[in-house]
Amino acid sequence: MEGRMQDWPLIVSRVLEYAARWHPAQEIVCRTVEGPVIISSYADLARRARLCALALQCLGIRHGDVVGTLAWNTTRHLESWYGIMGIGAVCHTLNPRLSDSDIAYIADHGQDRIIFADTTFLPILGRIWQQLPLLEAVVVLTDRQHMPAPSPDLPPKLLCYEQLLDAATPQLSSFAWPELDENTPCGLCYTSGTTGNPKGVRYSHRSNFLHSFIVTQPDALCIGAENSMLMVVPMFHANSWGVNFAAPMVGCRLVLPGPALDGASMYHMIEAYKVDVTAMVPTVVVGLLQHLAAHNTSLRSLRRLVIGGAAAPRSMIETLERSGIEVRHMWGMTELSPVGSIGLPTGPQLAEGMSDDDLLDRKACQGRPHVLCDMRLVDDSGEVLPHDGSAVGDLQVRGPIVVQQYHRHEQRTVDAERWFSTGDVASIDQHGTMKISDRSKDVVKSGGEWISSIALENTAAGHPKVLEAAVIAIPDERWGERPLLIVVPQPHAGDSEALRLEVLQYMASHPQVAKFARPDDVVVLPEIPHTATGKVSKLTLRKMFEGYKPRPAGGLSKL
Ligand code: ADP
């Protein structure tokens, strides 16, 4: 016997059509790449997403084809997402902050046939398109007036987005979204937060739909039609944490910052469009707080700020809460769609008798998992650990919004019971609050972007005077973490200080090292500590360099 309810697939075109039908006039405010702020509506978004879908079909894009995007958070980018996904194609977000070689690897591995790109990012494609044999065309997300002239620095086949939409207009009245299976893939996002090459997480319509419910929940972003949400997290970072589906799902006003992510621009958008909810990585919050302090001003409309992607410092939470902004600390991963847990407000029974300091300590934890994310801790031998607040182990998760197998990988990435190992080390207390204390994966997270220690070590080891290299993360007030490179010189490498500067220069000019990934400093040591199994002991190195401040000569430009 089966349930006797309707089989209504959870596909993202339904989210869009819901918003267009029931919240048609709700605003989407966007700072465009061309400069001006333009206001449109959910009705406009749906109409233009249908036009985009028609344009894609004209270009020969079919069910299962992969279409890349290399773009800021703008209305054009958003409507192209729905256009791509709605016809059963896969929207592959490319992160422009990565190095050219990483972007080329990811676009090639994703098998992108077309890439939608902002004019800002065309030079990147100009440098890598020859490494993308499957790429047929680049659709420039602009109008005819702003189309660049052909140049040897740009990819050869550039199409104008607005012209494609105009050409599709006569067919608009006969267009309908296909009724897809809810398990159809719809999004692809590569994570570099892992060992080895970046890995692609392939979301389904169902997983995105379910995840969006979680994002809207009272204990998460808590958004509805009366809210105005600034979508700061880039769409190329794990679905903008799901906001691009969650906001239309409840008819929330969406404010899109385009390329302007500095403190002053954030402040302007929040004030001008009465933003009351937003979500950011700590580094962007730092920029915003610096702007507020420098101009002796405050945010009048903002009520709730979700901080995630890296640990939100307790002092940051305190500053914000003292100014009347409720902070919710979120933990997640690309592999989790990405929200895994949220630092909820402490319930009245628990809060009773707690000092402000205790409450703040709880806020600084990464919170409780939501209903679609089962969670546990295990020790090195796989034994499940208790939730007593003191046992520390590897954090594992499972659920319908959690990855099962990476894109084009032969093996599953979960165990037989579908537990996925996050690479984070945590404890969970008796009230269910999870606290991240360390990371077992060998990466540095700077300003919300991953820097692979291994990739930096391999590059450094390629320097003729370097015998061995190791990279560790050192804390940084603005970026959260920054990479410190430690090298052992080859015999007769000469003066240590000269070598330090030489290696810094070498890393800064190496094409495989993205600008933000360049180490802040290089330390030359006669030897690097190893573990009993011969691996570099990062633990010992971290202890040795606790409190280390990079020297000014190493203070290269960061992001
Ligand atoms: P996202 O785009 O959400 O940042 P990533 O896949 O790039 O996702 O990074 C996920 C990793 O970032 C986590 O495994 C964890 O190491 C780190 N991280 C994310 N949120 C937090 C947090 N609130 N506190 C500490 N670390 C975090």
XYZ file of C-alpha atoms in Angstrom, residues 128-500:
373
model
C 42.095 29.410 -20.681
C 39.575 28.735 -23.469
C 42.115 26.742 -25.484
C 42.267 24.245 -22.606
C 38.500 23.664 -22.883
C 37.908 21.503 -25.967
C 34.192 21.057 -25.176
C 33.462 24.776 -24.876
C 31.312 25.935 -27.792
C 30.573 29.558 -26.878
C 30.701 32.173 -24.135
C 27.473 34.074 -23.449
C 28.361 37.543 -22.146
C 25.886 38.633 -19.459
C 25.332 42.114 -20.867
C 23.562 44.101 -23.575
C 24.708 44.939 -27.084
C 26.030 48.344 -26.003
C 28.464 46.801 -23.477
C 29.679 43.904 -25.613
C 33.472 43.935 -25.899
C 35.110 44.217 -29.313
C 36.774 40.987 -30.504
C 40.333 40.779 -29.243
C 43.087 38.155 -29.124
C 42.838 38.422 -25.298
C 39.226 37.179 -25.290
C 37.662 33.866 -26.250
C 36.698 33.777 -29.944
C 32.968 32.992 -29.827
C 31.214 35.621 -27.710
C 27.419 35.868 -27.760
C 25.417 38.728 -26.290
C 22.959 37.597 -23.576
C 20.384 40.329 -24.159
C 20.433 39.723 -27.902
C 19.798 36.013 -27.333
C 16.852 36.860 -25.067
C 15.428 39.299 -27.638
C 15.675 36.655 -30.331
C 13.773 34.176 -28.126
C 10.903 36.575 -27.308
C 8.536 35.531 -30.143
C 8.441 31.965 -28.761
C 7.797 33.010 -25.163
C 4.034 32.468 -25.172
C 4.380 28.823 -26.155
C 7.072 27.995 -23.564
C 6.430 25.722 -20.563
C 8.938 24.270 -18.110
C 9.378 20.522 -18.551
C 8.108 18.251 -15.762
C 11.460 16.835 -14.670
C 12.182 13.996 -12.298
C 13.127 15.587 -8.974
C 16.389 13.651 -8.892
C 17.583 15.283 -12.116
C 20.925 17.003 -11.498
C 20.626 20.773 -11.545
C 23.760 22.297 -10.044
C 27.462 21.580 -9.967
C 29.907 23.264 -7.605
C 33.531 22.277 -7.114
C 35.134 22.453 -3.730
C 38.840 22.979 -3.224
C 38.512 22.264 0.486
C 39.921 18.766 -0.011
C 43.136 16.962 -0.735
C 44.043 16.557 -4.398
C 42.164 18.082 -7.310
C 38.969 20.087 -6.704
C 35.906 17.844 -6.516
C 32.478 18.513 -8.002
C 29.346 18.302 -5.875
C 26.318 17.623 -8.087
C 23.081 18.848 -6.515
C 19.672 17.558 -7.587
C 16.437 19.542 -7.896
C 15.186 17.647 -4.881
C 18.225 18.363 -2.701
C 18.136 22.076 -3.563
C 14.398 22.279 -2.977
C 14.619 20.557 0.418
C 17.640 22.584 1.446
C 15.779 25.820 0.631
C 13.059 24.918 3.135
C 15.765 24.594 5.770
C 17.227 27.992 4.901
C 13.883 29.773 5.304
C 13.103 28.149 8.687
C 12.561 30.318 11.781
C 15.674 28.884 13.383
C 17.779 29.486 10.245
C 17.534 32.677 8.155
C 13.901 33.119 9.230
C 12.811 34.914 6.060
C 9.398 35.635 4.602
C 7.634 38.088 2.318
C 8.100 40.955 4.772
C 11.890 40.655 4.778
C 14.543 42.291 2.649
C 17.580 40.053 2.225
C 20.999 41.076 0.949
C 22.516 38.088 -0.852
C 26.202 38.660 -0.273
C 27.595 35.120 -0.424
C 28.640 34.629 -4.040
C 26.540 32.317 -6.164
C 29.811 30.540 -6.985
C 30.117 29.594 -3.288
C 27.844 26.648 -2.642
C 24.600 28.085 -4.028
C 24.925 31.381 -2.113
C 24.063 29.190 0.873
C 20.729 28.442 -0.795
C 19.380 32.000 -0.662
C 18.723 32.132 -4.405
C 16.058 29.437 -3.994
C 14.966 30.244 -0.446
C 14.088 33.915 -1.076
C 11.746 33.291 -4.049
C 10.260 30.339 -2.152
C 8.819 32.772 0.413
C 8.575 35.929 -1.708
C 11.327 37.721 0.194
C 12.785 40.895 -1.359
C 16.225 40.111 -2.760
C 19.008 42.668 -2.848
C 21.949 41.660 -5.061
C 25.274 43.462 -4.586
C 26.823 42.654 -7.991
C 30.572 43.196 -7.961
C 30.560 45.683 -5.044
C 31.437 43.692 -1.910
C 33.400 46.308 0.046
C 32.174 47.683 3.388
C 30.930 50.998 1.970
C 28.877 49.324 -0.779
C 27.384 46.794 1.646
C 26.431 49.634 3.975
C 24.816 51.599 1.150
C 22.737 48.650 -0.064
C 21.595 47.759 3.473
C 20.532 51.327 4.245
C 19.010 52.171 0.862
C 16.916 48.996 0.554
C 16.056 48.515 4.234
C 17.820 45.168 4.391
C 16.882 43.377 7.623
C 18.552 39.991 7.049
C 21.836 39.015 5.464
C 24.460 36.281 5.539
C 28.219 36.704 5.145
C 31.598 35.125 5.743
C 33.524 36.735 8.651
C 35.920 38.588 6.319
C 33.079 40.509 4.681
C 31.672 41.316 8.139
C 35.097 42.745 9.068
C 34.924 45.108 6.049
C 31.429 46.207 7.023
C 32.373 46.794 10.676
C 35.445 48.779 9.620
C 33.241 50.996 7.479
C 30.806 51.554 10.361
C 33.659 52.442 12.733
C 35.410 54.744 10.257
C 32.193 56.678 9.597
C 30.864 56.495 13.128
C 27.593 55.121 11.874
C 25.321 52.103 12.394
C 22.982 49.854 10.459
C 19.454 51.032 11.126
C 17.443 48.308 9.413
C 19.566 45.166 9.907
C 18.028 42.771 12.445
C 19.701 39.427 11.770
C 23.114 38.470 10.442
C 24.036 34.886 9.653
C 27.802 34.339 9.720
C 29.366 31.175 8.355
C 31.869 29.655 5.990
C 34.555 30.069 8.680
C 34.441 30.467 12.442
C 32.828 33.735 13.519
C 35.079 35.215 16.231
C 33.368 35.688 19.583
C 34.400 39.365 19.651
C 32.685 39.939 16.296
C 29.484 38.338 17.579
C 29.648 40.481 20.708
C 30.126 43.746 18.773
C 27.181 42.990 16.522
C 24.855 41.832 19.286
C 25.651 44.916 21.350
C 24.519 47.037 18.431
C 21.178 45.209 18.340
C 21.896 42.785 15.466
C 21.125 39.160 16.239
C 23.955 36.888 15.082
C 23.395 33.290 13.992
C 26.509 31.282 13.483
C 26.224 28.802 10.638
C 28.405 25.857 9.764
C 28.269 24.178 6.401
C 30.106 22.771 3.436
C 29.706 22.714 -0.336
C 29.041 18.975 0.113
C 26.017 19.793 2.328
C 24.235 22.171 -0.081
C 25.739 23.844 2.149
C 23.950 24.435 5.501
C 24.641 21.791 8.169
C 24.082 23.460 11.518
C 22.986 26.784 12.903
C 23.708 28.507 16.196
C 20.159 28.941 17.365
C 19.064 31.342 20.029
C 19.325 29.614 23.394
C 15.920 28.395 24.621
C 14.503 29.935 27.830
C 15.030 26.855 30.018
C 18.667 26.629 29.068
C 19.320 30.367 29.173
C 18.012 30.624 32.711
C 20.871 31.358 35.048
C 23.374 31.842 32.232
C 25.554 34.928 32.264
C 25.947 37.093 29.167
C 29.396 35.595 28.781
C 28.014 32.037 28.766
C 25.394 33.001 26.220
C 28.065 34.511 24.022
C 30.173 31.355 24.324
C 27.203 29.365 23.053
C 26.706 31.761 20.159
C 30.318 31.263 19.153
C 29.659 27.513 18.759
C 28.486 26.182 15.398
C 25.018 25.253 16.622
C 22.626 22.372 16.145
C 22.140 20.322 12.997
C 18.838 20.782 11.187
C 16.321 18.034 10.476
C 17.893 17.017 7.131
C 21.411 16.668 8.512
C 22.103 13.769 10.839
C 25.378 14.241 12.699
C 27.832 12.219 14.834
C 31.381 12.195 16.135
C 33.804 9.292 15.729
C 37.309 8.633 17.000
C 40.279 7.413 14.921
C 39.086 3.811 15.063
C 35.538 4.713 13.967
C 33.994 4.356 17.450
C 31.044 6.689 17.979
C 31.757 9.290 20.686
C 29.307 10.647 23.274
C 27.685 14.072 23.146
C 29.123 15.229 26.451
C 30.804 18.450 25.401
C 34.290 17.104 26.056
C 34.786 14.159 23.652
C 36.394 15.495 20.479
C 36.289 13.549 17.218
C 35.798 13.597 13.485
C 32.495 15.126 12.489
C 30.366 13.004 10.167
C 27.021 13.853 8.551
C 24.382 12.223 6.373
C 21.038 13.143 4.887
C 19.220 14.082 1.656
C 21.150 17.341 1.279
C 24.552 15.646 1.758
C 26.803 14.479 -1.102
C 26.972 10.758 -1.872
C 29.463 10.675 -4.736
C 31.506 13.436 -6.365
C 30.892 14.308 -10.013
C 32.634 11.860 -12.365
C 34.159 9.895 -9.486
C 33.927 6.116 -9.598
C 33.611 5.588 -5.860
C 31.113 6.824 -3.332
C 32.533 9.268 -0.832
C 30.468 7.938 2.075
C 30.657 4.752 4.142
C 28.170 1.869 3.988
C 25.780 3.709 6.314
C 26.139 6.847 4.169
C 28.141 8.813 6.713
C 30.221 11.537 5.086
C 33.415 12.588 6.882
C 33.602 16.360 6.902
C 37.303 16.730 7.756
C 36.273 18.930 10.671
C 37.070 18.027 14.256
C 34.356 18.845 16.790
C 32.588 18.190 20.066
C 28.845 18.106 20.730
C 27.414 18.919 24.161
C 24.453 17.336 25.938
C 22.133 20.031 24.549
C 23.146 19.189 20.976
C 25.389 22.171 20.367
C 28.277 21.399 18.065
C 31.612 23.140 18.364
C 34.339 22.940 15.730
C 37.772 22.828 17.336
C 40.083 21.879 14.476
C 40.331 20.609 10.949
C 41.853 17.324 9.867
C 41.872 18.282 6.156
C 45.058 19.955 5.068
C 43.805 23.313 3.865
C 43.882 26.977 4.833
C 40.671 29.009 4.681
C 41.261 32.659 3.932
C 38.420 35.128 3.472
C 36.052 32.244 2.752
C 38.301 30.802 0.019
C 40.265 27.582 0.254
C 44.014 27.490 -0.164
C 45.430 24.018 -0.614
C 48.495 23.534 1.598
C 49.561 20.625 -0.566
C 49.419 22.634 -3.787
C 51.498 25.416 -2.218
C 53.992 22.895 -0.822
C 54.387 21.253 -4.235
C 54.936 24.601 -5.894
C 57.497 25.671 -3.283
C 59.310 22.346 -3.583
C 59.780 23.163 -7.280
C 62.146 26.009 -6.357
C 65.696 24.813 -7.069
C 66.992 25.883 -3.648
C 64.158 24.290 -1.614
C 64.605 20.806 -0.190
C 61.332 20.461 1.729
C 58.298 22.678 2.208
C 55.310 22.773 4.575
C 52.373 25.155 4.807
C 50.330 25.895 7.915
C 47.480 28.298 8.594
C 48.182 31.228 10.899
C 45.302 33.248 12.377
C 44.590 36.603 10.747
C 42.210 39.248 12.034
C 40.795 40.163 8.630
C 41.021 36.962 6.599
C 40.534 34.381 9.352
C 43.586 32.404 8.282
C 46.604 33.069 6.079
C 49.195 30.588 4.792
C 52.703 30.527 6.247
C 55.295 28.662 4.189
C 58.134 26.905 5.975
C 61.050 25.680 3.873
C 64.212 23.686 4.413
C 66.958 24.849 2.030
C 69.007 22.606 -0.252
C 72.651 22.328 0.891
C 74.649 25.401 -0.179
C 71.466 27.412 -0.825
C 73.168 30.422 0.709
C 71.866 33.173 2.934
C 68.494 32.446 4.605
C 67.101 35.956 4.278
C 67.960 36.112 0.573
C 66.299 32.725 0.114
C 63.208 33.867 1.993
